[in-house]
mmCIF file of C-alpha atoms in Angstrom:
data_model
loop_
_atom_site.group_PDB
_atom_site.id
_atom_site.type_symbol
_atom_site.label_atom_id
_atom_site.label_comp_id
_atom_site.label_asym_id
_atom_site.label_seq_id
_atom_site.Cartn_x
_atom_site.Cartn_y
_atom_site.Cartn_z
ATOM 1 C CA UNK A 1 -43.302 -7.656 19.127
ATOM 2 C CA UNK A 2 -45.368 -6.733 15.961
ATOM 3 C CA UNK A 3 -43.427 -6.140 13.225
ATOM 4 C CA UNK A 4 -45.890 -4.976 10.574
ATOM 5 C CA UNK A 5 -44.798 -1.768 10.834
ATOM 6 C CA UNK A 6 -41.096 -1.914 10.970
ATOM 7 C CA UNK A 7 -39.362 -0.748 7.452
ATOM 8 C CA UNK A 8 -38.202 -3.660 5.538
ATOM 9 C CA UNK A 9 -34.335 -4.264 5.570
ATOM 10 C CA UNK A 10 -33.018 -2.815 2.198
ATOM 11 C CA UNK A 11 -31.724 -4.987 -0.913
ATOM 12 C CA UNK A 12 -28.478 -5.698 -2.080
ATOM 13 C CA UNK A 13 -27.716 -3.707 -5.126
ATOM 14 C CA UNK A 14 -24.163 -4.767 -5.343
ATOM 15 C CA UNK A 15 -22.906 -8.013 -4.124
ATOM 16 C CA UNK A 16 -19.074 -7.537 -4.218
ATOM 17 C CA UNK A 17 -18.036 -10.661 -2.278
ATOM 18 C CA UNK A 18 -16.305 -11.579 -0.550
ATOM 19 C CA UNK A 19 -15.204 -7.814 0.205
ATOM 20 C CA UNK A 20 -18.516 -5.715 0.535
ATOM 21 C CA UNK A 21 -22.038 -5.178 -0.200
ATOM 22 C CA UNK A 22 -24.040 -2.246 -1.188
ATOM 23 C CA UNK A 23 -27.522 -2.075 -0.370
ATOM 24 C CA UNK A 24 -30.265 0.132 -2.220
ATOM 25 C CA UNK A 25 -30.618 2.700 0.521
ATOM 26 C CA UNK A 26 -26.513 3.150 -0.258
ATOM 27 C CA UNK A 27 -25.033 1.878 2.774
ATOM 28 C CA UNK A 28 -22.132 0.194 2.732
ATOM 29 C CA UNK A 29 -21.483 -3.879 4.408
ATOM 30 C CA UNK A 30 -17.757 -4.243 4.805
ATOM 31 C CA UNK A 31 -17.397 -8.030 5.006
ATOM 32 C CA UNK A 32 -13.487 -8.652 6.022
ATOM 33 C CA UNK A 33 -11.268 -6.230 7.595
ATOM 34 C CA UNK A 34 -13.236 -4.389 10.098
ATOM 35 C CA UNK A 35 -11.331 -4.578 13.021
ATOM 36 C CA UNK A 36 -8.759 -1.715 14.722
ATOM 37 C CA UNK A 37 -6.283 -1.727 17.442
ATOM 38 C CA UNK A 38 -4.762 1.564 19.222
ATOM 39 C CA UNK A 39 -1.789 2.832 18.622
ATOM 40 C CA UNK A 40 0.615 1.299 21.369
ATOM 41 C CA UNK A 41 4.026 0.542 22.418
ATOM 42 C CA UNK A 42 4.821 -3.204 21.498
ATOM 43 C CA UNK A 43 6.594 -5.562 23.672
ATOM 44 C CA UNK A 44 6.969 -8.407 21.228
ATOM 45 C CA UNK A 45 9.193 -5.938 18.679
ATOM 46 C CA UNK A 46 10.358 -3.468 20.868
ATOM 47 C CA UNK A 47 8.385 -0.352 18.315
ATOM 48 C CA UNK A 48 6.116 2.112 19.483
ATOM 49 C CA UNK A 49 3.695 3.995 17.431
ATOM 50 C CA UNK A 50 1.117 6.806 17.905
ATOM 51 C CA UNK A 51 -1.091 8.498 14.768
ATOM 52 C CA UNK A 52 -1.173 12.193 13.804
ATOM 53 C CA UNK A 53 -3.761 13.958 12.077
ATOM 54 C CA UNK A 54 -2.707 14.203 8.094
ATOM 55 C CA UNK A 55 -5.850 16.171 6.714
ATOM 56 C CA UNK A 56 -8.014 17.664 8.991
ATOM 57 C CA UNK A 57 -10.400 18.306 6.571
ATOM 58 C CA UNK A 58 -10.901 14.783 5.353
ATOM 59 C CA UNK A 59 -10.072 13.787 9.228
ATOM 60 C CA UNK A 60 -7.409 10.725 7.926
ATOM 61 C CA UNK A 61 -4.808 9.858 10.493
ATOM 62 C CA UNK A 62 -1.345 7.787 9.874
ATOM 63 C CA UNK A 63 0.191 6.099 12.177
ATOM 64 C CA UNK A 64 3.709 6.041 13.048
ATOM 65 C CA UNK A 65 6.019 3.780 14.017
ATOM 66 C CA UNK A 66 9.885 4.382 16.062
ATOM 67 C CA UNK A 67 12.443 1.630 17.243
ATOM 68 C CA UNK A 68 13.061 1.515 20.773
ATOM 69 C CA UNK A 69 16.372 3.301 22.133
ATOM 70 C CA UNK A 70 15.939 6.207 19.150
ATOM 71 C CA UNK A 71 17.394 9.267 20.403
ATOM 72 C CA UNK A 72 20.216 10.355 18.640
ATOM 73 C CA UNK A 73 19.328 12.763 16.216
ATOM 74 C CA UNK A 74 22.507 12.587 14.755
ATOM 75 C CA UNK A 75 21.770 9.185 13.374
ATOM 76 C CA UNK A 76 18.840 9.094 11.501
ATOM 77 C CA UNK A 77 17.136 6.415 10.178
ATOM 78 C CA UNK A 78 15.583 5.448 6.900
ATOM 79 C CA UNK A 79 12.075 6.279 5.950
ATOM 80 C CA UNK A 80 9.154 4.252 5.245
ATOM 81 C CA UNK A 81 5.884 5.349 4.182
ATOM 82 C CA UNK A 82 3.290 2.326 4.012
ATOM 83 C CA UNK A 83 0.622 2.255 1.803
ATOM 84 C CA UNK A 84 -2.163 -0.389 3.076
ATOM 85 C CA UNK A 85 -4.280 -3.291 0.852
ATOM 86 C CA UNK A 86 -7.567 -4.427 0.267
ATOM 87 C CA UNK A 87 -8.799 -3.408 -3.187
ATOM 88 C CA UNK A 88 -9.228 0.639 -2.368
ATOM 89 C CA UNK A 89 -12.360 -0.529 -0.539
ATOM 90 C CA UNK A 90 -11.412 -2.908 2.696
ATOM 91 C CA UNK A 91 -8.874 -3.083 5.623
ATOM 92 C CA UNK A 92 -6.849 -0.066 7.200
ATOM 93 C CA UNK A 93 -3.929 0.914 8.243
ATOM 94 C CA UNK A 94 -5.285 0.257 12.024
ATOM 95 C CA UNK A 95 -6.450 -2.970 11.043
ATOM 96 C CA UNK A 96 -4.306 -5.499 13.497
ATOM 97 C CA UNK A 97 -2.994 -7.750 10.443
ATOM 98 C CA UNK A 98 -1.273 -4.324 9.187
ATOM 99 C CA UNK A 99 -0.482 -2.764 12.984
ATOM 100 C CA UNK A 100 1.621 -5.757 13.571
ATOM 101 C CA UNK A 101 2.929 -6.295 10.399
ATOM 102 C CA UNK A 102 4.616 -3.151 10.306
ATOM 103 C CA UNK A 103 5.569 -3.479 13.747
ATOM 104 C CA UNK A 104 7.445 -6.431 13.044
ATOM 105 C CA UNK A 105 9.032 -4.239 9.888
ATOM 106 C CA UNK A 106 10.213 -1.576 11.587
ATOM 107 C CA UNK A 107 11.762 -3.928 14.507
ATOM 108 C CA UNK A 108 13.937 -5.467 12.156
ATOM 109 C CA UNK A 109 14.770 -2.860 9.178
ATOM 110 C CA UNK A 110 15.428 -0.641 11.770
ATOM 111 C CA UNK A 111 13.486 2.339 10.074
ATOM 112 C CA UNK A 112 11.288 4.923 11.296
ATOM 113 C CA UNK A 113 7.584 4.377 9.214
ATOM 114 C CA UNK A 114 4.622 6.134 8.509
ATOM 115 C CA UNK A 115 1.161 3.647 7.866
ATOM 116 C CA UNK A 116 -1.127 5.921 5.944
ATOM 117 C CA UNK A 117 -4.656 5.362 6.299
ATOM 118 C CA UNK A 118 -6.931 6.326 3.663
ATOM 119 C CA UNK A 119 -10.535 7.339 2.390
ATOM 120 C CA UNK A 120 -12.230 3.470 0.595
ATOM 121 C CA UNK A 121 -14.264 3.311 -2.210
ATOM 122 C CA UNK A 122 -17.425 2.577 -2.999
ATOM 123 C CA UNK A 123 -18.134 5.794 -0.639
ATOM 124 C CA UNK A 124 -15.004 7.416 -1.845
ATOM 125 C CA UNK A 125 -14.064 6.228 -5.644
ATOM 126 C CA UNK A 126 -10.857 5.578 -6.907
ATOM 127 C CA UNK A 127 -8.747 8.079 -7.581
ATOM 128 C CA UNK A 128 -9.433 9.078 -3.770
ATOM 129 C CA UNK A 129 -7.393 6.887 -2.120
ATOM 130 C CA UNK A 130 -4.369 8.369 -4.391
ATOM 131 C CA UNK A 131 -4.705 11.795 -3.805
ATOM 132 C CA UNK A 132 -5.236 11.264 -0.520
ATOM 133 C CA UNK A 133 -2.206 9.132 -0.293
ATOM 134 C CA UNK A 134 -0.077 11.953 -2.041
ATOM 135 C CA UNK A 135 -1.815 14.276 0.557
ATOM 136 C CA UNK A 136 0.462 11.948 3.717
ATOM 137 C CA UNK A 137 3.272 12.211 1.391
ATOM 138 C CA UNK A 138 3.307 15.867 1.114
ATOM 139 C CA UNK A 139 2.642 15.994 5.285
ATOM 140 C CA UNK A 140 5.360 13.794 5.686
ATOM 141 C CA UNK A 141 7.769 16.131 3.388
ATOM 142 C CA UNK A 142 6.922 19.074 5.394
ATOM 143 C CA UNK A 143 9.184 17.757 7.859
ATOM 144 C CA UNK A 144 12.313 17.809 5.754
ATOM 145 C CA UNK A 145 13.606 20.809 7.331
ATOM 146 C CA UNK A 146 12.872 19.462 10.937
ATOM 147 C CA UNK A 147 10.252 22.430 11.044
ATOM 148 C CA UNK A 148 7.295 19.807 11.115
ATOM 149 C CA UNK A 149 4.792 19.423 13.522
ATOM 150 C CA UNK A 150 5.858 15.970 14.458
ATOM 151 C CA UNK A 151 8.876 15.764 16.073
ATOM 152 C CA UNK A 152 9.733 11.773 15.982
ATOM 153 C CA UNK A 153 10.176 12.932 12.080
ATOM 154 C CA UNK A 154 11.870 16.027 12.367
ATOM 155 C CA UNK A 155 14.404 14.473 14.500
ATOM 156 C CA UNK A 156 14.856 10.932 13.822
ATOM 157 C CA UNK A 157 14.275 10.447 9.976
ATOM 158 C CA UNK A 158 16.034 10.419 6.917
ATOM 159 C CA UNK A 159 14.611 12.201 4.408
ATOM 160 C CA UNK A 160 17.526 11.525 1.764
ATOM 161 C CA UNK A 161 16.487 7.900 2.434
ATOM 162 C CA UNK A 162 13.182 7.535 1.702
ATOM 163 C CA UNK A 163 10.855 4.889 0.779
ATOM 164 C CA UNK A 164 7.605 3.995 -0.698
ATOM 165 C CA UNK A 165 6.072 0.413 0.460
ATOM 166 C CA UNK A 166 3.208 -0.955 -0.734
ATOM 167 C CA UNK A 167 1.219 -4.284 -1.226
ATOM 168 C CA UNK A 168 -1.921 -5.380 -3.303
ATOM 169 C CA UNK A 169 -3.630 -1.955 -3.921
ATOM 170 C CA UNK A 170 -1.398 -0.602 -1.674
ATOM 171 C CA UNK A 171 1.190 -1.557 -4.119
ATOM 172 C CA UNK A 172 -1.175 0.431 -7.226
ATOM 173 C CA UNK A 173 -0.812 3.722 -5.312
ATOM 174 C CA UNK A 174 3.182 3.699 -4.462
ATOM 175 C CA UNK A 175 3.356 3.418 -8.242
ATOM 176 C CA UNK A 176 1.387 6.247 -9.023
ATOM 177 C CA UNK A 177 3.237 8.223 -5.708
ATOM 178 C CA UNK A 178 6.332 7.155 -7.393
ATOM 179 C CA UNK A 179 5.403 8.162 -11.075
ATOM 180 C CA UNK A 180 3.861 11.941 -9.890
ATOM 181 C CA UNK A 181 6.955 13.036 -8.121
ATOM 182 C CA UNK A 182 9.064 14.313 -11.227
ATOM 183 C CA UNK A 183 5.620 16.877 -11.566
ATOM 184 C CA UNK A 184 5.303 17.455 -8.075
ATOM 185 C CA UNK A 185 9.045 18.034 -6.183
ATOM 186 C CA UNK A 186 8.590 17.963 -2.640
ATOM 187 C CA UNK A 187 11.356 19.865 -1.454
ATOM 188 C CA UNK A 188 14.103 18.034 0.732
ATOM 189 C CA UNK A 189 12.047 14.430 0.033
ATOM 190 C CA UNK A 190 14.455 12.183 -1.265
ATOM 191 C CA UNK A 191 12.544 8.736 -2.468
ATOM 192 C CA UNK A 192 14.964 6.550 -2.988
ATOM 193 C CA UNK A 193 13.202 3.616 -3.626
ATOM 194 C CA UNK A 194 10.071 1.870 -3.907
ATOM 195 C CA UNK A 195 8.325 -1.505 -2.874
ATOM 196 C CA UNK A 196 5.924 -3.172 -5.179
ATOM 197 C CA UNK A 197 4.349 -5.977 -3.116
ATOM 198 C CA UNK A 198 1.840 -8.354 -5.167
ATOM 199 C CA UNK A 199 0.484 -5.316 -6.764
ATOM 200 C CA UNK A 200 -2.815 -4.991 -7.819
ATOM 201 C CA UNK A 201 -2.638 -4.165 -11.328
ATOM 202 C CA UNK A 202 -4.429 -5.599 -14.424
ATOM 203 C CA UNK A 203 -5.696 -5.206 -17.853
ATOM 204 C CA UNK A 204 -7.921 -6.027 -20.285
ATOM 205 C CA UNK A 205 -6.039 -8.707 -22.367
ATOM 206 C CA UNK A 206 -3.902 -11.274 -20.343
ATOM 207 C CA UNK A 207 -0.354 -11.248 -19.989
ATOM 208 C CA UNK A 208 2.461 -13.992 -19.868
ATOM 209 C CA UNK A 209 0.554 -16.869 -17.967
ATOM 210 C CA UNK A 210 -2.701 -14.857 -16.427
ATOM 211 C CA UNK A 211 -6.097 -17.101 -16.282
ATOM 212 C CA UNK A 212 -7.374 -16.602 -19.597
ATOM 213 C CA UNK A 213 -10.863 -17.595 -17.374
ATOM 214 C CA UNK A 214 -13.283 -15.245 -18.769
ATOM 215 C CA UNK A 215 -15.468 -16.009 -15.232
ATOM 216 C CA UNK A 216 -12.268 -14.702 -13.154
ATOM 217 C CA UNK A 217 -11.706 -12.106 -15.440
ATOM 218 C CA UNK A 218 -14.837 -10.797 -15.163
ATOM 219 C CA UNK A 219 -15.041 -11.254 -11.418
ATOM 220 C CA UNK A 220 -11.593 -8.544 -10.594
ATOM 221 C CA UNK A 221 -13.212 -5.648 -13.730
ATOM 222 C CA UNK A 222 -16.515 -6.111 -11.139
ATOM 223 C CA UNK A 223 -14.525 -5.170 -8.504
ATOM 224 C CA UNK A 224 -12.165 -2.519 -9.988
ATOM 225 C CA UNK A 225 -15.202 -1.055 -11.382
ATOM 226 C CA UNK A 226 -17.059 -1.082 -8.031
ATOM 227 C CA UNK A 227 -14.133 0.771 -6.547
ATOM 228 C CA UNK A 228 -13.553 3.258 -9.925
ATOM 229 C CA UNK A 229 -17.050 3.665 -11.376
ATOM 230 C CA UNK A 230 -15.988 6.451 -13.273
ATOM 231 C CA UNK A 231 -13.496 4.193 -15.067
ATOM 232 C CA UNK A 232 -12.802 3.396 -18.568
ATOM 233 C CA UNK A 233 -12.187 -0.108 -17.965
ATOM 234 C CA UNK A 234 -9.138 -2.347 -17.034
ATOM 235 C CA UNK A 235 -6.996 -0.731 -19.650
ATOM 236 C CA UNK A 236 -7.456 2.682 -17.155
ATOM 237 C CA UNK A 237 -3.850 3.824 -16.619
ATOM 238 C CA UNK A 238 -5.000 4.154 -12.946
ATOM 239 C CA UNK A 239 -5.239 0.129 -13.125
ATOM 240 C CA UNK A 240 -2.626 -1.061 -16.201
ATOM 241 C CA UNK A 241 0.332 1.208 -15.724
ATOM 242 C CA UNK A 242 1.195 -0.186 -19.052
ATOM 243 C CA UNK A 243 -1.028 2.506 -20.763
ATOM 244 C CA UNK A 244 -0.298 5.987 -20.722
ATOM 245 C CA UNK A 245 2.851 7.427 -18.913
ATOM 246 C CA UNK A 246 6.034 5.539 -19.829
ATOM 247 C CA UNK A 247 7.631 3.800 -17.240
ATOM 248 C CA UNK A 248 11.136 6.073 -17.805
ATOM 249 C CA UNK A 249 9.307 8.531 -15.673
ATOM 250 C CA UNK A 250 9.134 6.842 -12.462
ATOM 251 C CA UNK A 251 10.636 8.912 -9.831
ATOM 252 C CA UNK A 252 12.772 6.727 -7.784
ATOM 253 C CA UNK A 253 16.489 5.092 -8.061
ATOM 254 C CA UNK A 254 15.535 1.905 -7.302
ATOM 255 C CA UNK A 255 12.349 -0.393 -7.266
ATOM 256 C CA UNK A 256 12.242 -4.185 -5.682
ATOM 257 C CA UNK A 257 8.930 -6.195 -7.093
ATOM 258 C CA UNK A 258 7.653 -9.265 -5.239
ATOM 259 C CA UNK A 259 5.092 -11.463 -6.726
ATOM 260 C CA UNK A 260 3.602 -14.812 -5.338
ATOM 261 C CA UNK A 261 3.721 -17.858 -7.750
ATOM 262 C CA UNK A 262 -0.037 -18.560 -6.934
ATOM 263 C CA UNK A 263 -1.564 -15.005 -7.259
ATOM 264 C CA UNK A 264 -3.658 -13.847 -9.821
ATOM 265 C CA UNK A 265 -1.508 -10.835 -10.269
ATOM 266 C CA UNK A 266 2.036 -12.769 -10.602
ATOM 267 C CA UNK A 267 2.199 -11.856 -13.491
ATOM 268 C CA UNK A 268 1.351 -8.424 -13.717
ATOM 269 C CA UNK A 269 4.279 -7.925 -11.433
ATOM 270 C CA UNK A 270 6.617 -9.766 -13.843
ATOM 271 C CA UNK A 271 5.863 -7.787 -16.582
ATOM 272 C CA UNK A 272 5.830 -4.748 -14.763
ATOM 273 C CA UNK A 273 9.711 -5.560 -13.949
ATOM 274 C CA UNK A 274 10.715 -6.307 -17.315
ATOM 275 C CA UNK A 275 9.198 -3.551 -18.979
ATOM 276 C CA UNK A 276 10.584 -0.991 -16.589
ATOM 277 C CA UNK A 277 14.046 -2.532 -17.713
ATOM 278 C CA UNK A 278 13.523 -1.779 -21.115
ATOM 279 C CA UNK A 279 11.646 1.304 -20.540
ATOM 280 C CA UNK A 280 15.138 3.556 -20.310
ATOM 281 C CA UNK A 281 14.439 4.235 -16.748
ATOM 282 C CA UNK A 282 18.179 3.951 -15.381
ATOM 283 C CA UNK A 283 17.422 2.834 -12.209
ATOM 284 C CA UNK A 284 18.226 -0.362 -10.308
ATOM 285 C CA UNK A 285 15.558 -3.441 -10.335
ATOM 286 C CA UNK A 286 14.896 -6.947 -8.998
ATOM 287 C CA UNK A 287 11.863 -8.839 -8.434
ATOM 288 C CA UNK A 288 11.368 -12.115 -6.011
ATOM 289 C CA UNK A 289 9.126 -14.727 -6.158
ATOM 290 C CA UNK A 290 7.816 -16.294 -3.482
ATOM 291 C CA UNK A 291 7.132 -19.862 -4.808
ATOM 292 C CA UNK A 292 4.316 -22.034 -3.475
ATOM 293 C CA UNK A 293 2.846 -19.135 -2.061
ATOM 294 C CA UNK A 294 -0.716 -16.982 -2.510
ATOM 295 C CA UNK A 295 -1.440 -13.166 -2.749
ATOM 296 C CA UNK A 296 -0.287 -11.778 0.020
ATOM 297 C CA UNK A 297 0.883 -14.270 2.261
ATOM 298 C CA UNK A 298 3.074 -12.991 4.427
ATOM 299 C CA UNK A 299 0.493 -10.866 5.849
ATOM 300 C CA UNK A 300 -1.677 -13.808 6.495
ATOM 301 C CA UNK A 301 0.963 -16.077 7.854
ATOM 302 C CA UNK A 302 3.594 -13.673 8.366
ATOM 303 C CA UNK A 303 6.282 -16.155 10.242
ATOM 304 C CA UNK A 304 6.692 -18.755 7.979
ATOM 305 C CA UNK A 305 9.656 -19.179 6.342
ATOM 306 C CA UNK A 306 8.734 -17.341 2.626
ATOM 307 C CA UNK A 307 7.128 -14.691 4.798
ATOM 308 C CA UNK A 308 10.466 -14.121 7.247
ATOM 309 C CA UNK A 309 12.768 -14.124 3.985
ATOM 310 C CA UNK A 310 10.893 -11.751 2.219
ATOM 311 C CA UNK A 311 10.343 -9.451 5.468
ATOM 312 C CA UNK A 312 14.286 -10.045 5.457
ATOM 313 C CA UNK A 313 15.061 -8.623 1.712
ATOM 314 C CA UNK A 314 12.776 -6.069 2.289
ATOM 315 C CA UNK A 315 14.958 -4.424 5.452
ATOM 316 C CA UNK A 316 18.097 -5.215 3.321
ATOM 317 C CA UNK A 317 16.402 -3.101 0.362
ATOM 318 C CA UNK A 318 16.052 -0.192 2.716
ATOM 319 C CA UNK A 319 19.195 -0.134 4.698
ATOM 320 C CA UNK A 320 21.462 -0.361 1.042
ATOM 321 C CA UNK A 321 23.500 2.755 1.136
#
């Protein structure tokens, strides 16, 4: 075949690896996290899920998840809304390492939860991903009087026991859920409590024992700034919840940090914990460390032993009356 005339494959402009690529004529090469599975009911844990429509005009879907053998509407369960990884720009909440994750969640917790998928930068910057986060939150609030179009919420969940769980960037955006609610009430939506899962935060100066590496430094403000190009940097509030809003404000009763004693953002999450106990918050705090182990493990290998403990303090965390 001659191939004089064919148009010459476009350049990389952007070589975020090992996440994603963008090429001159603007498209987009995820590199990791492509892959979906169907909603389904699973064997293995005994959960069955289906996703709704959240925002028709944006067409995002979450998917939700139910315990076998739930039909008493009389006792409802707790509440989880789950906020995906991967930077803001890779993965889903359909991706299979996340379907069966919170599979496996829900079969032990015992909780009913709600795996928000989301609009990824670089073709949607940050703050996108957050408002359309807060956009599933409100949907999932308009069921608080059982009026909602979704009927495994208006019968079966909680809403004075809710909770916001989320790791790596996943982990960014239940903070900011967390820290907008005092502005925004949602009527009837009682967060109770928050999970902050090796949270992708950062900064411009290191903290406590961060890489003072100026090559790895360098290499995470290339790819917050792919995914926020609008940004003012790594001291952005959206990134360093250090700057700006005080901590005091955070919406919730109760917050449990993890952190990994081989991630980069270890600790970020440390000094998130302390600070929000000397911030005059008032609420109730721990954080767990997962020795030995990198950022987000337990999604990677989620049944060995540090990943089944902390899958096991998580459920306790949510079923605490």
């Amino acid at each position: 075949m001659d191939s004089s005339n064919s148009k010459p494959a476009a350049e990389v402009a952007q070589d975020v690896s090992p996440m994603f690529k963008i090429y001159e004529d603007g498209r987009v090469e995820r590199l990791v996290g492509n892959e979906i599975v169907p909603p389904s009911f699973d064997p293995k844990t005994s959960v069955d899920s289906k996703d709704i429509v959240y925002s028709p005009e944006n067409n995002l879907s979450a998917r939700l998840y139910i315990p076998k053998n739930t039909n008493n509407p009389n006792h409802k369960l707790p509440l989880v809304v789950y906020i995906h990884g991967g930077g803001f720009c890779i993965y889903s909440a359909f991706h299979p390492t996340y379907h069966n994750y919170v599979n496996t969640l829900v079969s032990e917790a015992k909780v009913i939860a709600v795996s928000v998928d989301h609009r990824r930068a670089p073709e949607h910057p940050v703050p996108c991903a957050h408002e359309d986060s807060w956009a599933a939150l409100k949907w999932v609030a308009s069921h608080a009087d059982g009026q909602g179009p979704e009927d495994w919420l208006n019968h079966y969940a909680d809403f004075e026991r809710v909770f916001i769980y989320g790791d790596s960037a996943g982990g960014n955006i239940a903070h900011h859920m967390v820290m907008r609610l005092p502005r925004e009430i949602l009527d009837g939506f009682n967060v109770v409590g928050i999970v902050l899962a090796h949270t992708y935060f950062w900064g411009k100066e290191p903290v406590g024992d961060e890489t003072i590496d100026a090559e790895t430094r360098a290499s995470i403000e290339k790819m917050w700034r792919a995914a926020c190009p609008g940004t003012s940097g790594c001291d952005d509030p959206l990134i360093n919840p250090f700057v700006g809003s005080s901590l005091a404000n955070l919406g919730c009763k109760r917050v449990q940090v993890h952190v990994a004693e081989k991630d980069l953002m270890r600790d970020r999450g440390w000094v998130y914990y302390e600070k929000l106990k000397e911030s005059g918050w008032g609420g109730e705090t721990e954080i767990v460390e997962s020795k030995g182990e990198p950022h987000i493990f337990y999604l990677l290998n989620p049944t060995c032993d540090s990943a089944v403990a902390m899958r096991k303090k998580i459920a306790s965390f949510f079923n605490e009356i």
